[in-house]
Amino acid sequence: MLTNRIAVLFSGFLLLTLLSATTQAETSALQAEQDHGSTAREIVGKLEMLHYNKLKVGDEMSEGLWDEYVEALDPTKSYFLASDIAEFREWRTKLDDQLRAGDVKAGFEIYNRYRLRVTDRLNNIVSQLDKGLPAFDFTRDESLALDREESQWPASISAADELWRKRLKSSVLNLRLTGKEDEEIRDLLSRRYKGQLKRVEQQNSDDVFELYMNSLTRLYDPHSNYLSPRSLENFNMSMSLSLEGIGAVLQAEEEYTKVARLVAGGPADRTGKIKPNDKIVAVGQDKEGEMVDVVGWRLDDVVDLIRGAAGTFVRLETIPTGGDGSHKTILIQRSKVKLEDQAAKKATFEFSDGEKSYKIGVINLPTFYIDFEAYRRRDPNYKSTTRDVARLLAELKEEKVDGIILDLRNNGGGSLQEATMLTDLFIDQGPVVQIRHANEQISRHNRSRSRAMYRGPLMVLINRLSASASEIFAGAIQDYNRGLVVGNQSFGKGTVQTMAPLKEGQLKITQSKFYRVSGDSTQHAGVTPDIPMPQLIDAESVGESAYDTALPWDKIHAVPHAKYFNLKDLLPDLISKHNQRTSADPDFIFLREQFQYESERADRKFVSLNEFAREEERKNLNERLLTMENRRRTAKGLEPYASFEAYEESESEDVATIGGPVEIKLEKDPILNEAGYIMADFIGLGEKMSKTPPQVADFNSR
C-alpha cells in the first residue's frame, strides 16, 4: 500500500479490558441493510462490465480486497491484534464469492471487531486523561516508528499497550514543543479522543458498506469509487458554483485531513502558506475563535467546519509537509472561487541571450475552464480557456513579443474540449489526443483550424501538479515539436471517469485512457520535460505513480502528425546554457538545497521521544534553513535575516487577498525567470540557424 512517509502521531495506551469490549460489541455491532447486498452485486457487475481495467473477479481479487479493507481500517496496525488478523484470514479467498451472492457479512464482522478495539482503546485513554496527564520521562532515549507499513500487528495486549504508550508520549511531546502547558495538553487530548470516540459511535451501516465497497473499487484504480447517497449529496454540493470556502481539495489519510491540492486562484492558494500534503490538525472560526482539534474527524465533518460564507475568516493549524513536526497557524478569508479568478492572464518581460534582448510574453493558465451554462444558452460572450487565450495572444501580438511561455504549473486539468481547442491556436490541422475505451475502441480528437493563430516561438512550463488536460496539451506540443516543454515530470493522470447510476448511490468509474499522438500514454508516466528544472514536489508522494493501484503506462500505435521545430539539434546547447547559468544562481542553489532538506525529512524512519534531542533537532533544522536562506540573500545583495523568526515572518502575508487574478511576478519565481532566459536562448539559436525568428511557416520538417 502507499507508504505514508509523514509521522502519524497517535495517542493512547493502557490495558484493553476485554470484558467491556465484549459488552460494547454486543450493543453497538452494525449490520448490513437489506439493500446493501443487491447494491454490492450491482457494483461488481458494473466494474466487470464497464471498467477499463479488466480485473478478474476471483481468489486473487478477493485477497486484494481483504488486504485493502484491513489496511483502510487500520493503516498503522495500531488497533487490531495479530489474533484478530489470524481469525479474519478465513475470508481471504472467499470475499469474491460472497459479493457475487450479495453477501457483505464479512465486511461488517471485520468492521465490528475494529470498532470494538477502537472504542475500548479510546474509552480507556479518555478515562486516564480525565484523571490527569500521565507522567512521561522525556529524558529517556526511545523512539517511535514513523511508518508501520512493514510492521506486524501487536502480538498481545501488552505489546499494543506499549505501542500506544509511545504514541501518547509522542503526542504530548509534540504539544509541549509548541509551548503548551501540561493542563492545556491534557484538555486538548481529552477533547480529541472524546471527539474520535463520538465519531466512531456515530458510524452507521451505510458508512461501513461504503468503506467496504471503496476497498473493492480501489483495486481497479485509485479514481474509481462508490458514493453512498450521503456522499453523493456532498459530492454534488462540492461541484456547485455556489460553494464557498478556502479553495482546497482535502482527503483523509489515516487520522489526519490532508491537503490534496489547491484550487488555483483560491484563498488558500493566495496565502502562499499551504502546500499539498500539509496536514490540518485544528480549525478556528474568525480571527479569535477557539481552535477545534480535528485529528481523527471524518473528512466531511472537517470540510463542514472549514466551509463558510464568503468574506468570513477561518484559521487552520497545520503540520507542514517535510517540516520538523511543528505546527503553523494560517488565517484565510473565505471567498467564492470565481471563474474570473481562474482566468488566463498575461504579462511581458525582457530577457537577453547575452547578445540580444527579447520581449517574452507569459500566459498563466491555472485551469482549463469553460462557462458551460453560458455556452448552453448560446451567450456569445461565454468565457472559456481558448477564447481568453486567443484574446491574450492577439494583445501580445500587438505588443510585438518575440516568444510566448504558456505556464501550466499547478494546472490540474479541467475541460478536455478546451485542452484540444487550445491546441488549435498553436498547431496546424492534425490529431491532438487519442482515447482508448474499455471496449478497446480508439477515438481521436483532431484540431479544427487549418492554420495556427500563433506561429512564433513557444514554451510550455509544467510541474508535478500539471495533470490531465494539461498533460494532453503539453504532450501534443511536445509530439509536434511545436515548442519546448520545460519544468518537471507532470502528474500522470491519463484516465477518464464517468458516473454510473446505481439503485442506491452512484459509481464513479474509469472507462477510458488518454494517449498522445505519438502513441505514448500520459497515464502514470506523465509528460517528461525537454529541459528539467529543480524539483520542488516529491514525486514519490505526489502524482499518479504514488498510488499503488494506478493503471500502468503503455503505448498504442502512433498517428501521423507533423513535426515542426528541429528541437533535437537545439536542445544540447539550450541545456548547456541553462546548466551553466543556474549552477551558480543563488535561487536555484536554494531550491536544490530546499528539496534535499525536505527529502531527508521525508526519509526519516523514526522520531525521537527525548525532549532535549527534539529541541536540538528543531534548533539545527531552523539554523540550516536560515543559513540556506541567508546564503541566497547575501549572494543577491540582500540583507540577511537576523533570526529564524524574522525569516518565517517574511515568508508571506497574514491573509489571502480576495478577488481578481493573481499578478504574474518574477521576483519570487526563479523557475519562471529562468524559463524566460531559456526562451531567449531558444529564439537566439533559432535565428542563428535559420537567419529569421523560428515560426510555424518556416518549419522544415513536415
XYZ file of C-alpha atoms in Angstrom:
702
model
C 0.000 0.000 0.000
C 1.009 3.625 -0.470
C 3.698 4.381 2.067
C 2.838 7.176 4.455
C 6.162 8.953 4.912
C 4.900 11.540 7.371
C 4.556 10.751 11.067
C 1.083 9.908 12.256
C 1.316 10.812 15.914
C -1.483 8.927 17.579
C -2.086 8.903 21.280
C -3.099 6.397 23.847
C -2.112 3.484 25.957
C -3.477 1.369 28.814
C -4.707 -2.164 29.101
C -7.583 -3.278 26.892
C -10.418 -4.558 29.018
C -11.753 -7.487 27.059
C -14.902 -7.837 29.156
C -16.018 -4.269 28.460
C -15.095 -4.689 24.791
C -17.320 -7.736 24.511
C -20.195 -5.815 26.093
C -19.698 -2.934 23.625
C -19.582 -5.317 20.696
C -22.935 -6.769 21.718
C -24.590 -3.353 21.994
C -23.022 -1.462 19.064
C -22.446 -4.056 16.330
C -23.583 -2.790 12.929
C -25.465 -4.977 10.478
C -25.852 -4.794 6.711
C -29.041 -3.167 5.461
C -31.404 -5.000 3.153
C -30.292 -3.086 0.022
C -26.538 -3.480 0.621
C -26.383 -6.971 -0.864
C -28.119 -6.029 -4.111
C -26.017 -2.860 -4.395
C -22.842 -4.903 -3.930
C -23.872 -7.249 -6.759
C -24.669 -4.226 -8.924
C -21.257 -2.656 -8.221
C -19.409 -5.889 -9.013
C -21.356 -6.236 -12.251
C -20.687 -2.674 -13.411
C -16.985 -2.910 -12.555
C -16.666 -6.101 -14.589
C -18.654 -4.718 -17.496
C -17.628 -1.059 -17.657
C -14.226 -0.541 -16.034
C -11.194 -0.036 -18.249
C -9.186 -2.420 -16.064
C -10.454 -5.925 -16.801
C -9.771 -7.275 -13.339
C -10.963 -10.833 -12.960
C -13.258 -11.410 -10.002
C -11.681 -14.423 -8.328
C -9.467 -15.532 -5.475
C -6.679 -13.087 -6.367
C -9.107 -10.189 -6.312
C -10.552 -11.476 -3.039
C -7.103 -11.462 -1.443
C -6.540 -7.918 -2.701
C -9.886 -6.774 -1.287
C -9.081 -8.336 2.093
C -5.697 -6.585 2.192
C -7.143 -3.239 1.067
C -10.045 -3.318 3.532
C -7.950 -4.250 6.556
C -5.447 -1.542 5.604
C -8.224 1.032 5.155
C -9.492 0.291 8.657
C -6.165 0.090 10.465
C -3.385 1.536 8.269
C -0.911 1.958 11.139
C -1.566 -1.518 12.572
C -2.484 0.032 15.891
C -5.934 -1.331 16.739
C -6.244 -4.929 15.539
C -4.287 -7.637 17.339
C -2.406 -10.359 15.489
C -5.053 -12.802 16.735
C -7.793 -10.722 15.066
C -5.954 -10.801 11.744
C -5.425 -14.569 12.018
C -9.133 -15.022 12.615
C -10.091 -12.851 9.613
C -7.869 -14.814 7.228
C -10.552 -17.459 6.808
C -12.318 -14.991 4.480
C -9.268 -14.031 2.417
C -10.192 -16.103 -0.649
C -13.966 -16.107 -0.128
C -14.912 -12.432 -0.445
C -15.382 -12.593 -4.221
C -17.909 -15.424 -3.991
C -19.720 -13.638 -1.174
C -20.021 -10.398 -3.165
C -21.390 -12.188 -6.215
C -24.034 -13.642 -3.912
C -24.768 -10.237 -2.399
C -23.245 -11.218 0.942
C -21.311 -8.435 2.725
C -21.343 -10.059 6.166
C -17.547 -10.456 6.307
C -17.031 -6.745 5.763
C -19.309 -5.943 8.689
C -17.802 -8.551 11.005
C -14.277 -7.244 10.383
C -15.506 -3.680 10.916
C -17.282 -4.552 14.147
C -14.096 -6.051 15.565
C -12.276 -2.888 14.549
C -14.959 -0.777 16.214
C -14.665 -2.885 19.356
C -10.902 -2.318 19.527
C -11.159 1.396 18.800
C -13.932 2.203 21.263
C -12.298 0.195 24.027
C -8.926 1.822 23.449
C -10.354 5.352 23.277
C -12.547 4.862 26.350
C -9.520 3.798 28.370
C -7.430 6.725 27.115
C -10.176 9.229 27.945
C -10.622 7.675 31.379
C -6.919 8.004 32.109
C -6.675 11.575 30.791
C -9.647 12.600 32.919
C -7.526 11.642 35.946
C -4.553 13.689 34.771
C -1.749 13.714 32.221
C 0.480 10.629 32.545
C 3.978 11.320 33.863
C 6.346 10.594 30.974
C 10.122 10.572 31.226
C 11.175 12.826 28.348
C 14.867 12.370 29.186
C 14.670 8.695 28.231
C 16.234 7.742 24.882
C 13.483 5.990 22.959
C 11.846 6.500 19.606
C 8.624 5.943 17.692
C 8.448 4.437 14.204
C 7.016 6.925 11.714
C 5.871 4.296 9.242
C 4.396 0.990 10.394
C 3.580 -0.336 6.934
C 6.153 -3.104 7.269
C 5.417 -3.689 10.971
C 3.349 -6.519 12.383
C 0.109 -6.127 14.310
C 0.677 -6.246 18.078
C 1.051 -9.852 19.160
C -0.513 -9.272 22.581
C -2.397 -6.782 24.710
C 0.847 -5.746 26.410
C 2.522 -5.123 23.026
C -0.430 -2.940 21.983
C -0.226 -1.045 25.269
C 3.461 -0.312 24.695
C 2.789 0.948 21.172
C 0.060 3.285 22.423
C 2.180 4.461 25.341
C 4.753 5.706 22.828
C 2.086 7.279 20.647
C 0.601 9.191 23.543
C 4.063 10.244 24.687
C 4.818 11.482 21.174
C 1.574 13.482 21.042
C 2.283 15.051 24.422
C 5.839 15.897 23.392
C 4.688 17.483 20.131
C 2.298 19.730 22.038
C 4.940 20.584 24.649
C 7.227 21.684 21.834
C 4.547 24.112 20.619
C 4.659 25.814 24.031
C 1.512 24.319 25.560
C 1.340 23.627 29.318
C 0.525 20.188 30.736
C -3.033 21.056 31.753
C -3.736 22.525 28.322
C -2.282 19.407 26.708
C -4.427 17.140 28.857
C -7.587 19.061 27.995
C -6.779 19.110 24.283
C -6.025 15.388 24.092
C -9.074 14.528 26.188
C -11.300 16.506 23.802
C -9.540 14.929 20.812
C -10.203 11.359 21.920
C -13.708 12.055 23.151
C -14.416 13.526 19.722
C -12.929 10.498 17.974
C -14.957 8.186 20.177
C -18.134 10.100 19.402
C -17.492 9.910 15.659
C -16.789 6.173 15.808
C -20.045 5.665 17.694
C -21.887 7.723 15.058
C -20.785 5.446 12.217
C -23.732 3.687 10.624
C -24.165 0.701 8.359
C -24.068 2.849 5.185
C -20.637 4.172 6.238
C -19.324 0.630 6.689
C -20.758 -0.512 3.365
C -19.256 2.469 1.539
C -15.836 1.805 3.075
C -16.030 -1.868 2.096
C -17.111 -1.113 -1.477
C -14.402 1.514 -1.926
C -11.802 -1.021 -0.847
C -13.086 -3.016 -3.824
C -13.120 -0.128 -6.325
C -9.549 0.895 -5.381
C -8.342 -2.467 -6.639
C -9.365 -1.369 -10.126
C -7.746 2.066 -9.933
C -7.486 4.954 -7.439
C -10.018 7.177 -9.229
C -12.972 4.785 -9.160
C -15.157 4.875 -6.092
C -18.628 4.206 -4.736
C -20.644 7.165 -3.468
C -23.387 6.378 -0.988
C -26.499 8.610 -1.126
C -24.988 10.817 1.616
C -21.588 11.046 -0.077
C -23.255 11.719 -3.416
C -25.089 14.678 -1.895
C -21.778 16.063 -0.554
C -20.108 15.438 -3.921
C -22.816 17.341 -5.778
C -22.532 20.164 -3.265
C -18.765 20.367 -3.784
C -19.335 20.691 -7.536
C -21.750 23.590 -7.062
C -20.602 27.029 -8.174
C -22.176 28.461 -5.025
C -19.786 26.559 -2.747
C -17.764 28.972 -0.657
C -14.645 28.178 1.346
C -10.869 28.248 1.032
C -10.350 26.619 -2.359
C -8.542 23.436 -1.315
C -9.204 19.793 -2.162
C -8.872 17.722 1.010
C -8.566 13.998 1.562
C -8.388 11.666 4.549
C -5.085 9.998 5.356
C -5.274 7.781 8.412
C -6.400 10.040 11.291
C -5.481 13.281 9.535
C -7.102 15.536 6.960
C -4.517 16.241 4.260
C -4.378 18.929 1.586
C -4.503 17.062 -1.723
C -4.283 20.117 -3.979
C -5.086 23.811 -4.050
C -7.616 25.397 -6.370
C -5.716 27.899 -8.482
C -6.663 31.434 -7.583
C -8.486 30.342 -4.431
C -7.956 31.833 -0.964
C -5.656 29.038 0.251
C -3.546 29.283 -2.896
C -3.185 33.046 -2.434
C -1.739 32.752 1.074
C 1.374 31.005 -0.210
C 1.458 29.217 3.151
C -0.300 25.938 2.314
C 1.165 23.139 0.210
C -0.071 19.726 -0.954
C 0.470 17.049 1.726
C 0.195 19.554 4.600
C -1.963 18.139 7.392
C -4.751 20.077 9.103
C -4.904 19.416 12.839
C -7.218 22.191 14.068
C -9.738 24.685 12.695
C -10.806 28.004 14.246
C -13.616 30.326 13.226
C -12.940 34.033 12.664
C -9.746 35.716 13.819
C -10.071 34.882 17.510
C -12.363 31.838 17.701
C -11.358 28.720 19.619
C -9.219 26.252 17.675
C -11.077 22.934 17.366
C -8.826 19.878 17.191
C -9.868 17.780 14.144
C -7.426 14.852 14.358
C -9.472 11.692 13.847
C -12.501 13.511 12.437
C -14.468 12.340 9.418
C -13.388 14.159 6.275
C -16.836 15.613 5.558
C -17.051 16.948 9.123
C -13.713 18.748 8.694
C -14.891 20.158 5.364
C -18.100 21.411 7.002
C -16.026 23.187 9.661
C -13.776 24.878 7.081
C -16.572 25.809 4.699
C -18.336 29.113 5.307
C -19.748 32.313 3.881
C -17.607 34.489 1.639
C -15.866 37.289 3.496
C -15.634 35.431 6.811
C -12.355 34.183 8.254
C -11.116 30.716 9.180
C -7.858 29.694 10.851
C -6.107 26.432 10.051
C -3.474 24.858 12.251
C -1.297 22.680 10.032
C 1.706 20.392 10.164
C 3.683 21.422 7.052
C 4.968 18.584 4.912
C 8.700 17.945 5.228
C 8.955 20.092 8.357
C 10.110 19.289 11.865
C 6.622 18.377 13.062
C 5.918 21.836 14.468
C 2.530 23.454 13.872
C 1.708 26.594 11.897
C -1.492 28.669 12.083
C -2.778 30.283 8.894
C -5.504 32.932 8.623
C -7.632 32.721 5.471
C -10.557 34.825 4.321
C -13.167 32.636 2.696
C -14.470 33.522 -0.735
C -16.190 32.031 -3.718
C -13.664 30.853 -6.286
C -14.935 32.688 -9.342
C -14.254 31.871 -12.954
C -12.553 35.246 -13.302
C -10.054 34.329 -10.564
C -9.017 31.269 -12.553
C -8.976 33.009 -15.917
C -5.865 33.135 -18.089
C -3.743 36.228 -17.563
C -0.679 37.673 -19.261
C 2.451 39.726 -18.642
C 5.550 40.680 -20.649
C 9.190 40.695 -19.598
C 12.537 41.438 -21.209
C 15.200 38.704 -21.367
C 18.606 38.572 -23.040
C 20.584 35.677 -24.501
C 23.789 37.646 -23.873
C 23.784 39.213 -27.298
C 20.273 40.477 -27.854
C 17.221 41.315 -25.746
C 13.808 39.793 -26.438
C 10.330 40.640 -25.246
C 8.731 37.475 -23.884
C 5.008 37.146 -23.238
C 3.851 34.913 -20.373
C 0.326 33.482 -20.238
C -0.599 31.866 -16.930
C -3.361 29.280 -17.167
C -4.495 27.886 -13.778
C -7.130 25.504 -15.191
C -8.931 24.505 -18.395
C -12.286 26.170 -17.856
C -15.478 26.881 -19.735
C -18.701 28.514 -18.566
C -20.966 25.622 -19.564
C -24.150 27.397 -18.505
C -23.419 30.433 -20.692
C -22.263 28.132 -23.503
C -25.508 26.131 -23.381
C -27.654 29.248 -23.552
C -25.577 30.412 -26.543
C -24.235 33.515 -24.883
C -21.835 34.966 -27.495
C -19.594 36.250 -24.697
C -19.249 32.995 -22.724
C -15.883 32.572 -21.021
C -13.547 29.740 -21.949
C -9.850 28.985 -21.875
C -9.454 29.063 -25.650
C -11.364 32.310 -26.126
C -9.408 34.054 -23.361
C -6.028 32.802 -24.550
C -6.862 33.791 -28.139
C -7.620 37.316 -26.920
C -4.359 37.435 -24.932
C -2.403 36.175 -27.949
C -3.858 38.981 -30.056
C -2.869 41.512 -27.414
C 0.644 40.101 -27.149
C 0.956 40.233 -30.911
C 0.088 43.936 -30.756
C 2.804 44.306 -28.093
C 5.241 42.701 -30.564
C 6.501 39.887 -28.312
C 9.292 37.667 -29.639
C 8.067 34.488 -27.967
C 5.440 33.136 -25.576
C 5.606 30.997 -22.443
C 2.394 29.180 -21.534
C 2.576 28.477 -17.790
C 0.632 25.325 -16.865
C 2.265 24.753 -13.483
C -0.251 23.566 -10.870
C -2.927 23.285 -13.583
C -4.869 20.183 -12.527
C -6.798 19.931 -15.794
C -10.455 20.583 -16.485
C -12.302 20.555 -19.794
C -10.907 18.102 -22.379
C -12.694 20.102 -25.051
C -10.771 23.220 -24.048
C -7.437 21.371 -23.994
C -7.911 20.215 -27.591
C -9.280 23.552 -28.763
C -6.373 25.407 -27.162
C -4.003 23.298 -29.224
C -5.777 24.731 -32.279
C -4.177 28.089 -31.559
C -0.625 26.737 -31.903
C -0.530 23.925 -34.487
C -1.912 23.453 -37.963
C -4.503 20.796 -38.728
C -3.926 17.361 -37.192
C -4.768 14.978 -34.334
C -4.318 16.105 -30.705
C -5.135 13.152 -28.444
C -6.223 9.524 -28.698
C -8.676 7.916 -26.276
C -8.901 4.164 -25.838
C -12.126 2.981 -24.242
C -12.907 -0.040 -22.106
C -14.146 -1.889 -25.218
C -10.676 -1.210 -26.767
C -12.086 1.092 -29.425
C -9.946 4.174 -30.077
C -11.304 7.625 -30.800
C -9.267 10.677 -31.755
C -9.721 14.371 -31.153
C -8.440 16.457 -34.053
C -7.835 20.188 -34.125
C -10.218 22.017 -36.435
C -8.358 25.125 -37.605
C -6.482 24.891 -40.885
C -3.906 27.391 -39.709
C -2.449 28.161 -36.258
C -3.268 31.543 -34.741
C 0.149 31.952 -33.114
C 3.102 30.852 -35.197
C 6.082 32.060 -33.178
C 8.411 30.504 -30.566
C 6.516 28.697 -27.809
C 7.359 27.159 -24.434
C 5.088 25.158 -22.130
C 6.011 25.254 -18.443
C 4.805 22.282 -16.335
C 5.384 20.766 -12.901
C 4.300 17.726 -10.884
C 0.845 19.239 -10.294
C 0.149 19.728 -14.011
C -2.379 16.991 -14.708
C -4.955 15.557 -17.083
C -5.913 18.205 -19.682
C -2.589 19.987 -19.049
C -0.750 16.810 -19.964
C -2.769 16.392 -23.151
C -1.854 19.904 -24.291
C 1.820 19.682 -23.256
C 2.135 16.221 -24.809
C 0.721 17.419 -28.123
C 3.072 20.420 -28.247
C 5.992 18.097 -27.497
C 4.980 15.419 -30.019
C 4.628 18.003 -32.784
C 7.981 19.549 -31.815
C 5.950 22.749 -31.781
C 7.742 24.201 -28.772
C 9.840 23.467 -25.717
C 8.386 21.720 -22.667
C 10.231 22.846 -19.537
C 9.847 22.060 -15.834
C 9.182 18.775 -14.043
C 7.577 15.457 -14.881
C 3.819 16.027 -14.799
C 1.279 14.266 -12.558
C 0.488 11.321 -14.818
C -3.316 11.190 -14.664
C -4.260 9.809 -18.036
C -7.668 8.298 -17.302
C -11.274 9.424 -17.765
C -14.070 8.784 -15.254
C -17.830 8.753 -15.712
C -20.703 8.451 -13.246
C -22.734 5.230 -13.379
C -26.084 5.384 -11.549
C -26.975 2.705 -9.002
C -30.230 1.984 -7.213
C -28.520 3.334 -4.093
C -25.872 5.997 -4.786
C -23.564 6.171 -7.786
C -20.355 4.606 -9.023
C -17.565 6.823 -10.347
C -15.773 4.530 -12.749
C -12.718 4.764 -15.018
C -13.758 3.910 -18.561
C -11.095 5.403 -20.841
C -7.415 6.186 -21.095
C -5.589 9.063 -22.829
C -2.797 8.535 -25.367
C -0.639 11.067 -27.141
C -0.400 11.216 -30.924
C 2.979 9.516 -30.509
C 1.094 6.548 -29.041
C 2.502 7.054 -25.528
C 0.022 7.111 -22.656
C 0.038 10.112 -20.324
C -1.057 7.700 -17.585
C 1.415 7.065 -14.757
C 4.483 8.459 -16.560
C 3.033 11.887 -17.362
C 4.958 14.217 -19.665
C 8.740 14.395 -19.333
C 10.107 17.913 -19.980
C 12.730 18.614 -22.634
C 14.639 20.688 -20.086
C 14.191 19.741 -16.411
C 14.067 22.286 -13.602
C 14.831 21.709 -9.903
C 12.157 19.536 -8.346
C 10.040 21.214 -5.675
C 7.460 18.457 -5.081
C 8.353 14.909 -4.072
C 7.283 12.699 -6.988
C 7.191 9.651 -4.714
C 4.395 11.079 -2.576
C 2.554 13.262 -5.130
C 1.415 12.087 -8.539
C -0.259 9.112 -10.163
C 2.746 6.853 -9.607
C 2.304 7.345 -5.840
C -0.915 5.265 -5.987
C -0.418 1.526 -5.632
C -3.316 0.631 -7.926
C -2.710 3.269 -10.616
C -3.185 1.906 -14.119
C 0.171 1.330 -15.839
C 1.822 3.256 -18.640
C 1.546 1.639 -22.046
C 1.653 2.511 -25.713
C -0.593 2.196 -28.752
C 0.030 2.960 -32.412
C 1.119 6.473 -33.248
C -0.966 8.515 -35.659
C 0.556 10.582 -38.480
C 1.335 14.097 -37.325
C 3.575 16.969 -38.357
C 6.994 17.731 -36.914
C 7.837 21.407 -36.656
C 10.979 22.788 -34.981
C 14.097 20.658 -35.156
C 14.474 20.729 -31.366
C 16.863 17.790 -31.289
C 19.647 19.970 -32.684
C 18.882 22.897 -30.363
C 18.429 21.072 -27.049
C 22.112 20.303 -26.280
C 23.049 23.988 -26.499
C 19.934 25.093 -24.609
C 20.586 22.604 -21.785
C 24.255 23.568 -21.614
C 23.425 27.275 -21.322
C 20.730 26.530 -18.740
C 23.082 24.424 -16.596
C 25.857 26.992 -16.802
C 23.503 29.810 -15.828
C 21.819 28.014 -12.918
C 24.842 26.239 -11.428
C 25.828 29.443 -9.652
C 22.382 31.050 -9.434
C 21.542 31.744 -5.747
C 17.846 30.981 -6.206
C 18.487 27.642 -7.912
C 21.093 26.659 -5.341
C 18.494 27.405 -2.654
C 15.776 25.391 -4.467
C 18.034 22.349 -4.734
C 19.072 22.639 -1.089
C 15.446 23.051 -0.028
C 14.357 19.932 -1.890
C 17.283 17.991 -0.421
C 16.275 19.160 3.052
C 12.646 18.125 2.603
C 13.653 14.769 1.087
C 15.827 13.993 4.088
C 12.960 14.843 6.417
C 10.568 12.633 4.468
C 13.017 9.708 4.568
C 13.100 9.577 8.374
C 12.144 6.205 9.817
C 11.858 7.153 13.489
C 11.182 10.195 15.643
C 12.901 10.688 18.988
C 10.805 10.837 22.161
C 13.611 12.583 24.045
C 12.665 16.227 24.569
C 16.237 17.547 24.586
C 17.036 15.622 21.379
C 13.908 17.009 19.689
C 14.713 20.567 20.770
C 18.237 20.194 19.405
C 16.887 18.709 16.185
C 14.492 21.619 15.735
C 17.213 24.148 16.515
C 19.577 22.543 13.993
C 16.883 22.365 11.332
C 15.938 26.010 11.804
C 19.593 27.044 11.689
C 20.035 25.063 8.494
C 17.026 26.738 6.854
C 18.168 30.178 7.994
C 21.696 29.541 6.683
C 20.312 28.415 3.320
C 18.108 31.488 3.007
C 20.771 33.968 4.169
C 23.309 32.470 1.771
C 20.809 33.109 -1.018
C 20.084 36.647 0.150
C 23.743 37.565 0.571
C 24.547 36.289 -2.923
C 21.755 38.505 -4.284
C 22.931 41.549 -2.351
C 20.037 41.465 0.120
C 20.191 41.995 3.875
C 20.355 38.615 5.701
C 17.747 37.814 8.349
C 18.845 38.247 11.956
C 16.856 35.256 13.182
C 14.769 32.323 12.037
C 11.673 34.048 13.422
C 12.316 37.049 11.162
C 12.690 34.684 8.193
C 9.388 32.914 8.978
C 7.539 36.203 9.405
C 8.623 37.414 5.978
C 7.533 34.301 4.095
C 4.056 35.531 3.181
C 1.221 37.861 4.078
C -1.046 37.136 7.025
C -4.195 36.643 4.975
C -5.062 35.912 1.366
C -6.020 38.792 -0.905
C -9.558 38.392 -2.195
C -10.662 38.879 -5.790
C -9.050 39.166 -9.186
C -6.373 37.105 -10.943
C -3.045 36.739 -9.182
C -0.435 39.011 -10.733
C 2.450 37.349 -12.589
C 5.728 38.276 -10.910
C 9.326 37.204 -11.473
C 10.803 38.331 -8.136
C 9.731 35.246 -6.193
C 9.542 32.858 -9.133
C 13.045 31.732 -10.152
C 11.593 28.927 -12.308
C 9.632 31.347 -14.493
C 12.592 33.732 -14.553
C 14.924 31.004 -15.834
C 12.282 29.874 -18.325
C 12.458 33.383 -19.791
C 16.209 33.073 -20.304
C 15.779 29.642 -21.908
C 13.225 31.171 -24.275
C 15.663 33.962 -25.165
C 18.332 31.343 -25.899
C 15.799 29.372 -27.963
C 14.922 32.377 -30.104
C 18.553 33.440 -30.479
C 19.770 29.969 -31.511
C 16.841 29.638 -33.915
C 17.703 32.934 -35.562
C 21.337 31.888 -35.988
C 20.301 28.602 -37.580
C 17.618 29.998 -39.917
C 18.570 33.716 -40.102
C 14.991 34.562 -39.044
C 12.983 34.063 -35.868
C 11.565 30.499 -35.825
C 7.935 30.410 -36.924
C 5.461 27.717 -37.900
C 5.611 28.847 -41.528
C 9.340 28.172 -41.588
C 9.189 24.646 -40.162
C 11.346 22.475 -42.380
C 10.099 19.007 -41.436
C 6.533 18.109 -42.345
